[in-house]
Amino acid sequence: MNKVTAAITGVHGWVPPYILDNKELETMVDTTDEWISTRTGIKERRILKGEGQGTSVMAAEAVKGLLEKTGVKPDEIDGVIVATSTPDMLFPSTANLVCDKIGIKNAYSFDMAAACSGFLYAIEVGANFIRSGGSKKVIVIGADKMSSVMDYTDRATCILFGDGAGAVLLEPNTEGYGLQDAILKSDGEGKDLLRVKGHGSIEPVTPEKLMKKDHFFYQEGKAVFRFAVTRMADAAAEIMERNNLKGDDIAYLVPHQANKRIIEATANRMGIGMDKVTMNIERYGNTTGATIPLCLWEWEKDFKKGDNLVMAAFGGGFTWGATYLTWAY
Ligand code: COA
């Protein structure tokens, strides 16, 4: 029998309708469209508005679309994994809540936290459920409501992030398509440079703690940039090297969308032109776990069966990595 690989057989995304553009940010903090555009490449981002609307709302919309377009029924799903740093609540998991919204009753479901690298970690875990033979249909979601942890008086961070969700269906493949190799790394040296400290067991929320703003996203941008730009490019280059891939062999780089300059440096290191890079940071900003599946969704029409794709990410922790896959349809 042929070896079983795990392949993406469908992808769908969802972003909220509200657009927060750079012009509106100019009225909120001391910034300019010019500064944001040249430093980051971001022009606008989506924000999930409304009481009681959490990450699971967006994830469920992405899954609804995914099931519709693949013709898969909720009771056929074996597992649901959500990569998120902004879960609806500490528990139950956002994955549990998504299953409830969709009517998925026969599946295991859990969240994974690896910040902006979360989707790469989650898809590898999902793929291993398929490779083991234990699962036939696994949904892997990247979803974040970053607006829920933004301090909209901090110009250095609030301009960077947006909300969104993307979901892929993983199924077994016996023709060799799908996920081929992954490099996943982490190093806790970044713990003080990029974090949301105030929602966890170290800093249980009290009125005094709220005043310290520890429940908001915190980043030392310049320091993080230096790590991100080298490690994301290193991982992408390493996965190409160990799979004997040259720039010409790559159809697309699908990078995490944190900063246009980091993406350009990664493409440059891989020896590929920007025409082979999926980039929607201009419209969505950094949606953390959702950036890569949102790119897969928007470029799905351009991918051809057999295309070599490299996905690469860097995020809080630090965590980073690269995944090599061949497109299956
Ligand atoms: N508008 C105008 N000026 C701003 C600003 C804004 N929104 N935000 C910061 N500035 C100012 C700073 O105060 C600073 O002013 P100073 O020189 O008078 O002190 C100046 O612009 C430069 O700030 P700096 O932080 O050095 O800018 P930068 O070129 O490093 O860009 C980031 C900032 C955040 C865009 C960039 O560092 C970055 O992308 N970092 C990595 C993000 C990342 O990959 N994260 C991991 C995944 S989530």
Coordinates of C-alpha atoms in Angstrom, one line a residue, residues 66 79-83 118-119 122-127 138-142 166-170 293:
L66 CA -15.5 25.1 4.1
G79 CA -11.3 16.4 14.6
V80 CA -11.2 20.1 14.9
I81 CA -8.1 22.0 16.0
V82 CA -8.1 25.8 16.5
A83 CA -4.8 27.7 16.5
G118 CA 0.0 28.6 15.6
F119 CA -1.4 27.5 12.3
A122 CA -1.8 23.0 14.3
I123 CA -1.7 21.8 10.8
E124 CA 1.3 19.5 11.6
V125 CA -0.7 18.0 14.6
G126 CA -3.7 17.6 12.3
A127 CA -1.6 15.9 9.7
V138 CA -9.6 16.9 10.3
I139 CA -10.4 20.6 10.2
V140 CA -7.5 22.9 11.2
I141 CA -8.5 26.5 11.9
G142 CA -6.4 29.7 12.5
G166 CA -9.2 30.6 8.0
A167 CA -9.9 26.9 7.9
V168 CA -8.6 24.0 5.9
L169 CA -9.8 20.4 5.6
L170 CA -7.1 17.7 5.8
P293 CA -5.1 30.1 6.0

